[in-house]
PDB file of C-alpha atoms in Angstrom:
ATOM      1  CA  MET A1327      19.629 -18.894   0.997  1.00  0.00           C
ATOM      2  CA  THR A1328      20.221 -19.260   4.706  1.00  0.00           C
ATOM      3  CA  VAL A1329      18.458 -21.447   7.246  1.00  0.00           C
ATOM      4  CA  MET A1330      16.908 -19.885  10.393  1.00  0.00           C
ATOM      5  CA  ALA A1331      14.824 -21.644  13.046  1.00  0.00           C
ATOM      6  CA  ASP A1332      14.733 -24.887  11.054  1.00  0.00           C
ATOM      7  CA  ARG A1333      13.018 -23.365   8.023  1.00  0.00           C
ATOM      8  CA  PRO A1334      14.370 -21.817   4.876  1.00  0.00           C
ATOM      9  CA  HIS A1335      14.485 -18.040   4.941  1.00  0.00           C
ATOM     10  CA  MET A1336      15.104 -16.041   1.858  1.00  0.00           C
ATOM     11  CA  LEU A1337      17.363 -13.073   2.146  1.00  0.00           C
ATOM     12  CA  THR A1338      15.997  -9.665   0.955  1.00  0.00           C
ATOM     13  CA  GLU A1339      18.772  -9.470  -1.687  1.00  0.00           C
ATOM     14  CA  ASP A1340      17.724 -12.912  -3.108  1.00  0.00           C
ATOM     15  CA  PHE A1341      14.054 -11.729  -3.232  1.00  0.00           C
ATOM     16  CA  GLU A1342      14.953  -8.545  -5.063  1.00  0.00           C
ATOM     17  CA  ALA A1343      16.859 -10.663  -7.711  1.00  0.00           C
ATOM     18  CA  VAL A1344      13.903 -12.994  -8.180  1.00  0.00           C
ATOM     19  CA  ALA A1345      11.520 -10.042  -8.454  1.00  0.00           C
ATOM     20  CA  ARG A1346      13.717  -8.375 -11.086  1.00  0.00           C
ATOM     21  CA  MET A1347      13.922 -11.625 -13.129  1.00  0.00           C
ATOM     22  CA  GLY A1348      10.181 -12.268 -12.774  1.00  0.00           C
ATOM     23  CA  ALA A1349       9.292  -8.766 -13.971  1.00  0.00           C
ATOM     24  CA  ARG A1350      11.512  -9.191 -17.064  1.00  0.00           C
ATOM     25  CA  GLU A1351      10.160 -12.681 -17.959  1.00  0.00           C
ATOM     26  CA  VAL A1352       6.473 -12.359 -17.174  1.00  0.00           C
ATOM     27  CA  GLU A1353       4.460  -9.398 -18.304  1.00  0.00           C
ATOM     28  CA  GLY A1354       2.563  -7.738 -15.441  1.00  0.00           C
ATOM     29  CA  LEU A1355       4.154  -9.889 -12.621  1.00  0.00           C
ATOM     30  CA  ARG A1356       4.631  -7.869  -9.460  1.00  0.00           C
ATOM     31  CA  LEU A1357       6.063  -9.700  -6.413  1.00  0.00           C
ATOM     32  CA  GLU A1358       6.058  -8.584  -2.780  1.00  0.00           C
ATOM     33  CA  PHE A1359       8.043  -9.990   0.165  1.00  0.00           C
ATOM     34  CA  ILE A1360       6.280  -9.598   3.529  1.00  0.00           C
ATOM     35  CA  ASP A1361       6.810 -11.644   6.706  1.00  0.00           C
ATOM     36  CA  GLY A1362       9.368 -13.702   4.708  1.00  0.00           C
ATOM     37  CA  VAL A1363       6.761 -14.855   2.247  1.00  0.00           C
ATOM     38  CA  ILE A1364       6.763 -14.103  -1.527  1.00  0.00           C
ATOM     39  CA  ARG A1365       3.371 -13.139  -2.905  1.00  0.00           C
ATOM     40  CA  SER A1366       2.224 -11.982  -6.320  1.00  0.00           C
ATOM     41  CA  LYS A1367       0.140  -8.918  -6.523  1.00  0.00           C
ATOM     42  CA  ALA A1368      -2.850  -8.856  -8.886  1.00  0.00           C
ATOM     43  CA  VAL A1369      -2.679  -6.714 -11.954  1.00  0.00           C
ATOM     44  CA  PRO A1370      -5.138  -3.762 -11.429  1.00  0.00           C
ATOM     45  CA  ASP A1371      -8.403  -3.592 -13.312  1.00  0.00           C
ATOM     46  CA  GLY A1372      -9.820  -0.485 -14.882  1.00  0.00           C
ATOM     47  CA  ASP A1373     -11.926   0.588 -11.819  1.00  0.00           C
ATOM     48  CA  HIS A1374      -8.938   0.012  -9.612  1.00  0.00           C
ATOM     49  CA  GLY A1375      -6.836   2.396 -11.740  1.00  0.00           C
ATOM     50  CA  ARG A1376      -9.637   4.939 -11.815  1.00  0.00           C
ATOM     51  CA  ILE A1377      -9.708   5.002  -8.105  1.00  0.00           C
ATOM     52  CA  ILE A1378      -6.048   5.703  -7.933  1.00  0.00           C
ATOM     53  CA  VAL A1379      -6.376   8.569 -10.461  1.00  0.00           C
ATOM     54  CA  TRP A1380      -9.332  10.028  -8.494  1.00  0.00           C
ATOM     55  CA  LEU A1381      -7.400   9.904  -5.265  1.00  0.00           C
ATOM     56  CA  SER A1382      -4.250  11.353  -6.877  1.00  0.00           C
ATOM     57  CA  ARG A1383      -6.215  14.426  -8.197  1.00  0.00           C
ATOM     58  CA  ILE A1384      -7.690  15.012  -4.679  1.00  0.00           C
ATOM     59  CA  CYS A1385      -4.282  14.860  -3.091  1.00  0.00           C
ATOM     60  CA  MET A1386      -2.744  17.206  -5.615  1.00  0.00           C
ATOM     61  CA  GLN A1387      -5.585  19.680  -5.152  1.00  0.00           C
ATOM     62  CA  HIS A1388      -4.884  19.905  -1.405  1.00  0.00           C
ATOM     63  CA  HIS A1389      -1.113  19.450  -1.531  1.00  0.00           C
ATOM     64  CA  PRO A1390       0.381  20.430  -4.923  1.00  0.00           C
ATOM     65  CA  ASP A1391       3.858  19.599  -3.858  1.00  0.00           C
ATOM     66  CA  LEU A1392       2.905  15.999  -3.023  1.00  0.00           C
ATOM     67  CA  TRP A1393       2.279  13.138  -5.421  1.00  0.00           C
ATOM     68  CA  LEU A1394       0.512   9.895  -5.088  1.00  0.00           C
ATOM     69  CA  HIS A1395       3.264   7.644  -6.572  1.00  0.00           C
ATOM     70  CA  ALA A1396       1.524   4.649  -8.012  1.00  0.00           C
ATOM     71  CA  GLY A1397       3.126   1.235  -7.770  1.00  0.00           C
ATOM     72  CA  GLN A1398       6.332   2.319  -6.101  1.00  0.00           C
ATOM     73  CA  GLY A1399       8.174  -0.485  -4.289  1.00  0.00           C
ATOM     74  CA  VAL A1400       8.809   0.329  -0.670  1.00  0.00           C
ATOM     75  CA  LYS A1401      11.061  -1.227   1.951  1.00  0.00           C
ATOM     76  CA  VAL A1402       8.827  -2.218   4.828  1.00  0.00           C
ATOM     77  CA  GLU A1403       8.701  -3.959   8.163  1.00  0.00           C
ATOM     78  CA  GLN A1404      10.686  -2.900  11.254  1.00  0.00           C
ATOM     79  CA  TYR A1405      14.053  -3.715   9.938  1.00  0.00           C
ATOM     80  CA  ARG A1406      13.229  -2.940   6.285  1.00  0.00           C
ATOM     81  CA  GLU A1407      13.542  -6.570   5.169  1.00  0.00           C
ATOM     82  CA  GLY A1408      10.198  -6.775   3.607  1.00  0.00           C
ATOM     83  CA  ARG A1409       9.266  -5.346   0.197  1.00  0.00           C
ATOM     84  CA  ALA A1410       5.736  -4.172  -0.629  1.00  0.00           C
ATOM     85  CA  ILE A1411       4.191  -2.460  -3.675  1.00  0.00           C
ATOM     86  CA  PRO A1412       1.373  -0.226  -2.430  1.00  0.00           C
ATOM     87  CA  ASP A1413      -1.118   0.807  -5.015  1.00  0.00           C
ATOM     88  CA  GLY A1414       0.015   4.420  -4.065  1.00  0.00           C
ATOM     89  CA  VAL A1415       2.234   6.259  -1.662  1.00  0.00           C
ATOM     90  CA  LEU A1416       1.792   9.955  -0.903  1.00  0.00           C
ATOM     91  CA  ALA A1417       5.121  11.822  -0.733  1.00  0.00           C
ATOM     92  CA  HIS A1418       6.904  14.783  -2.030  1.00  0.00           C
ATOM     93  CA  GLU A1419       7.248  14.820  -5.786  1.00  0.00           C
ATOM     94  CA  ASP A1420      11.061  14.206  -5.654  1.00  0.00           C
ATOM     95  CA  ALA A1421      10.999  11.928  -2.588  1.00  0.00           C
ATOM     96  CA  PHE A1422      12.350   8.807  -4.488  1.00  0.00           C
ATOM     97  CA  VAL A1423      14.494  10.275  -7.060  1.00  0.00           C
ATOM     98  CA  GLY A1424      17.645   8.129  -7.391  1.00  0.00           C
ATOM     99  CA  GLN A1425      16.572   5.395  -5.064  1.00  0.00           C
ATOM    100  CA  GLY A1426      15.888   2.444  -7.472  1.00  0.00           C
ATOM    101  CA  ASP A1427      13.264  -0.195  -7.338  1.00  0.00           C
ATOM    102  CA  TRP A1428      12.715  -0.355  -3.514  1.00  0.00           C
ATOM    103  CA  VAL A1429      12.629   2.987  -1.702  1.00  0.00           C
ATOM    104  CA  ASP A1430      13.146   4.041   1.868  1.00  0.00           C
ATOM    105  CA  PRO A1431       9.726   4.623   3.525  1.00  0.00           C
ATOM    106  CA  GLY A1432      10.857   7.689   5.465  1.00  0.00           C
ATOM    107  CA  PRO A1433       9.225  10.318   3.162  1.00  0.00           C
ATOM    108  CA  VAL A1434       5.938   8.349   2.875  1.00  0.00           C
ATOM    109  CA  LEU A1435       3.039  10.167   4.448  1.00  0.00           C
ATOM    110  CA  MET A1436       0.454   7.700   3.404  1.00  0.00           C
ATOM    111  CA  ALA A1437       0.305   4.192   1.910  1.00  0.00           C
ATOM    112  CA  VAL A1438      -2.798   3.318  -0.177  1.00  0.00           C
ATOM    113  CA  GLU A1439      -4.295  -0.020  -1.117  1.00  0.00           C
ATOM    114  CA  VAL A1440      -7.358  -0.708  -3.171  1.00  0.00           C
ATOM    115  CA  THR A1441      -8.727  -4.228  -2.824  1.00  0.00           C
ATOM    116  CA  SER A1442      -8.520  -6.562  -5.807  1.00  0.00           C
ATOM    117  CA  TRP A1443     -10.828  -9.376  -6.570  1.00  0.00           C
ATOM    118  CA  ASP A1444      -8.213 -12.076  -5.893  1.00  0.00           C
ATOM    119  CA  SER A1445      -8.324 -14.586  -3.004  1.00  0.00           C
ATOM    120  CA  ASP A1446      -5.277 -13.080  -1.252  1.00  0.00           C
ATOM    121  CA  THR A1447      -6.878  -9.719  -0.577  1.00  0.00           C
ATOM    122  CA  GLU A1448      -8.117 -10.647   2.952  1.00  0.00           C
ATOM    123  CA  ARG A1449      -4.638 -11.608   4.293  1.00  0.00           C
ATOM    124  CA  ARG A1450      -2.564  -9.164   2.161  1.00  0.00           C
ATOM    125  CA  ASP A1451      -4.579  -5.879   2.447  1.00  0.00           C
ATOM    126  CA  ARG A1452      -6.180  -6.301   5.884  1.00  0.00           C
ATOM    127  CA  ILE A1453      -3.563  -8.175   7.937  1.00  0.00           C
ATOM    128  CA  GLU A1454       0.012  -8.152   6.414  1.00  0.00           C
ATOM    129  CA  LYS A1455       0.024  -4.674   4.865  1.00  0.00           C
ATOM    130  CA  PRO A1456      -1.224  -2.750   7.845  1.00  0.00           C
ATOM    131  CA  ARG A1457       1.312  -4.527  10.160  1.00  0.00           C
ATOM    132  CA  ALA A1458       4.212  -3.930   7.727  1.00  0.00           C
ATOM    133  CA  TYR A1459       3.321  -0.232   7.175  1.00  0.00           C
ATOM    134  CA  ALA A1460       2.822   0.386  10.896  1.00  0.00           C
ATOM    135  CA  SER A1461       6.118  -1.284  11.807  1.00  0.00           C
ATOM    136  CA  THR A1462       7.829   0.977   9.182  1.00  0.00           C
ATOM    137  CA  GLY A1463       6.213   4.092  10.726  1.00  0.00           C
ATOM    138  CA  ILE A1464       4.134   5.146   7.754  1.00  0.00           C
ATOM    139  CA  PRO A1465       1.694   7.700   9.419  1.00  0.00           C
ATOM    140  CA  VAL A1466      -1.505   6.778   7.396  1.00  0.00           C
ATOM    141  CA  TYR A1467      -2.579   3.601   5.731  1.00  0.00           C
ATOM    142  CA  LEU A1468      -5.669   4.007   3.596  1.00  0.00           C
ATOM    143  CA  LEU A1469      -7.557   0.874   2.480  1.00  0.00           C
ATOM    144  CA  ILE A1470     -10.273   1.359  -0.106  1.00  0.00           C
ATOM    145  CA  ASP A1471     -12.170  -1.822   0.275  1.00  0.00           C
ATOM    146  CA  ARG A1472     -14.254  -2.536  -2.860  1.00  0.00           C
ATOM    147  CA  LEU A1473     -15.421  -5.871  -1.483  1.00  0.00           C
ATOM    148  CA  GLU A1474     -17.104  -4.444   1.552  1.00  0.00           C
ATOM    149  CA  CYS A1475     -17.751  -0.938  -0.061  1.00  0.00           C
ATOM    150  CA  GLN A1476     -15.932   0.894   2.760  1.00  0.00           C
ATOM    151  CA  VAL A1477     -12.865   2.887   3.478  1.00  0.00           C
ATOM    152  CA  LEU A1478     -10.549   2.089   6.397  1.00  0.00           C
ATOM    153  CA  VAL A1479      -8.219   4.753   7.637  1.00  0.00           C
ATOM    154  CA  HIS A1480      -5.367   3.390   9.823  1.00  0.00           C
ATOM    155  CA  SER A1481      -3.328   5.977  11.849  1.00  0.00           C
ATOM    156  CA  ASP A1482      -1.137   6.350  14.929  1.00  0.00           C
ATOM    157  CA  PRO A1483       1.441   3.605  14.238  1.00  0.00           C
ATOM    158  CA  ASP A1484       3.162   2.358  17.341  1.00  0.00           C
ATOM    159  CA  GLY A1485       5.890   0.314  15.602  1.00  0.00           C
ATOM    160  CA  HIS A1486       3.899  -2.878  15.463  1.00  0.00           C
ATOM    161  CA  ARG A1487       0.316  -1.826  14.543  1.00  0.00           C
ATOM    162  CA  TYR A1488      -1.916   1.088  13.957  1.00  0.00           C
ATOM    163  CA  GLU A1489      -3.584   2.139  17.138  1.00  0.00           C
ATOM    164  CA  THR A1490      -6.499   3.908  15.401  1.00  0.00           C
ATOM    165  CA  VAL A1491      -8.606   2.449  12.634  1.00  0.00           C
ATOM    166  CA  ARG A1492     -11.688   4.329  11.413  1.00  0.00           C
ATOM    167  CA  THR A1493     -14.110   2.536   9.022  1.00  0.00           C
ATOM    168  CA  VAL A1494     -16.762   4.373   6.987  1.00  0.00           C
ATOM    169  CA  PRO A1495     -19.043   3.151   4.207  1.00  0.00           C
ATOM    170  CA  PHE A1496     -18.773   4.442   0.673  1.00  0.00           C
ATOM    171  CA  GLY A1497     -20.883   7.578   0.382  1.00  0.00           C
ATOM    172  CA  LYS A1498     -19.751   9.092   3.812  1.00  0.00           C
ATOM    173  CA  ASP A1499     -16.872  11.630   3.992  1.00  0.00           C
ATOM    174  CA  VAL A1500     -13.907  10.553   5.972  1.00  0.00           C
ATOM    175  CA  ARG A1501     -10.957  12.738   7.417  1.00  0.00           C
ATOM    176  CA  LEU A1502      -7.425  11.539   6.656  1.00  0.00           C
ATOM    177  CA  PRO A1503      -5.515  12.631   9.695  1.00  0.00           C
ATOM    178  CA  ASP A1504      -2.239  14.640   9.709  1.00  0.00           C
ATOM    179  CA  PRO A1505       0.165  14.735   8.047  1.00  0.00           C
ATOM    180  CA  VAL A1506      -2.303  14.072   5.168  1.00  0.00           C
ATOM    181  CA  GLY A1507      -4.960  16.432   6.513  1.00  0.00           C
ATOM    182  CA  ILE A1508      -7.582  15.868   3.783  1.00  0.00           C
ATOM    183  CA  THR A1509     -11.313  15.173   3.983  1.00  0.00           C
ATOM    184  CA  LEU A1510     -12.150  12.461   1.458  1.00  0.00           C
ATOM    185  CA  PRO A1511     -15.548  12.477  -0.140  1.00  0.00           C
ATOM    186  CA  THR A1512     -16.160   8.679  -0.786  1.00  0.00           C
ATOM    187  CA  GLU A1513     -19.427   8.995  -2.714  1.00  0.00           C
ATOM    188  CA  PRO A1514     -17.644   8.517  -6.132  1.00  0.00           C
ATOM    189  CA  LEU A1515     -16.302   5.137  -4.997  1.00  0.00           C
ATOM    190  CA  LYS A1516     -19.798   3.593  -5.382  1.00  0.00           C
ATOM    191  CA  ASP A1517     -19.344   3.883  -9.185  1.00  0.00           C
ATOM    192  CA  TRP A1518     -16.136   1.782  -9.220  1.00  0.00           C
ATOM    193  CA  VAL A1519     -17.215  -1.549  -7.663  1.00  0.00           C
ATOM    194  CA  ARG A1520     -18.678  -4.571  -9.228  1.00  0.00           C
TER     195      ARG A1520
END
């Protein structure tokens, strides 16, 4: 561990080692490393998983050569020092072959998060993740917010943030901009909230 600006700072390599050990020792443990902070990611519930399957089917209907890769670790933040586990990333079917646990974000067209019922969702999904994905240059960030019953589509990353954020309530169709280019019918999402 090195010290920077009078506070401990974990190296990315150290985080990766901790994440591997944690995954071996604790069933279901998934760790992320964003803004130099380690956070655990909640284990998805059944409705969460159903939303990912639903979205995956829609993506494959429109783009058969693209897959919504679920739970793939991605190198994020401007200098790729962060590590995030989006609920899904849309990319070519072979985009991550041979890359290991944490893949390069270059092929990612869209990162997807579905809110969980844990206390960290506000900070993680609405603040840290959009900033990390935008700084990485991921073109679209889709947040399916089960707490607020709405969908947020972030686009036009400028290297620090997404310049465009469109919010629609569940039940209203929303266009996912290029390079995704899909109109998402959000009515079914009403069935998968508490």
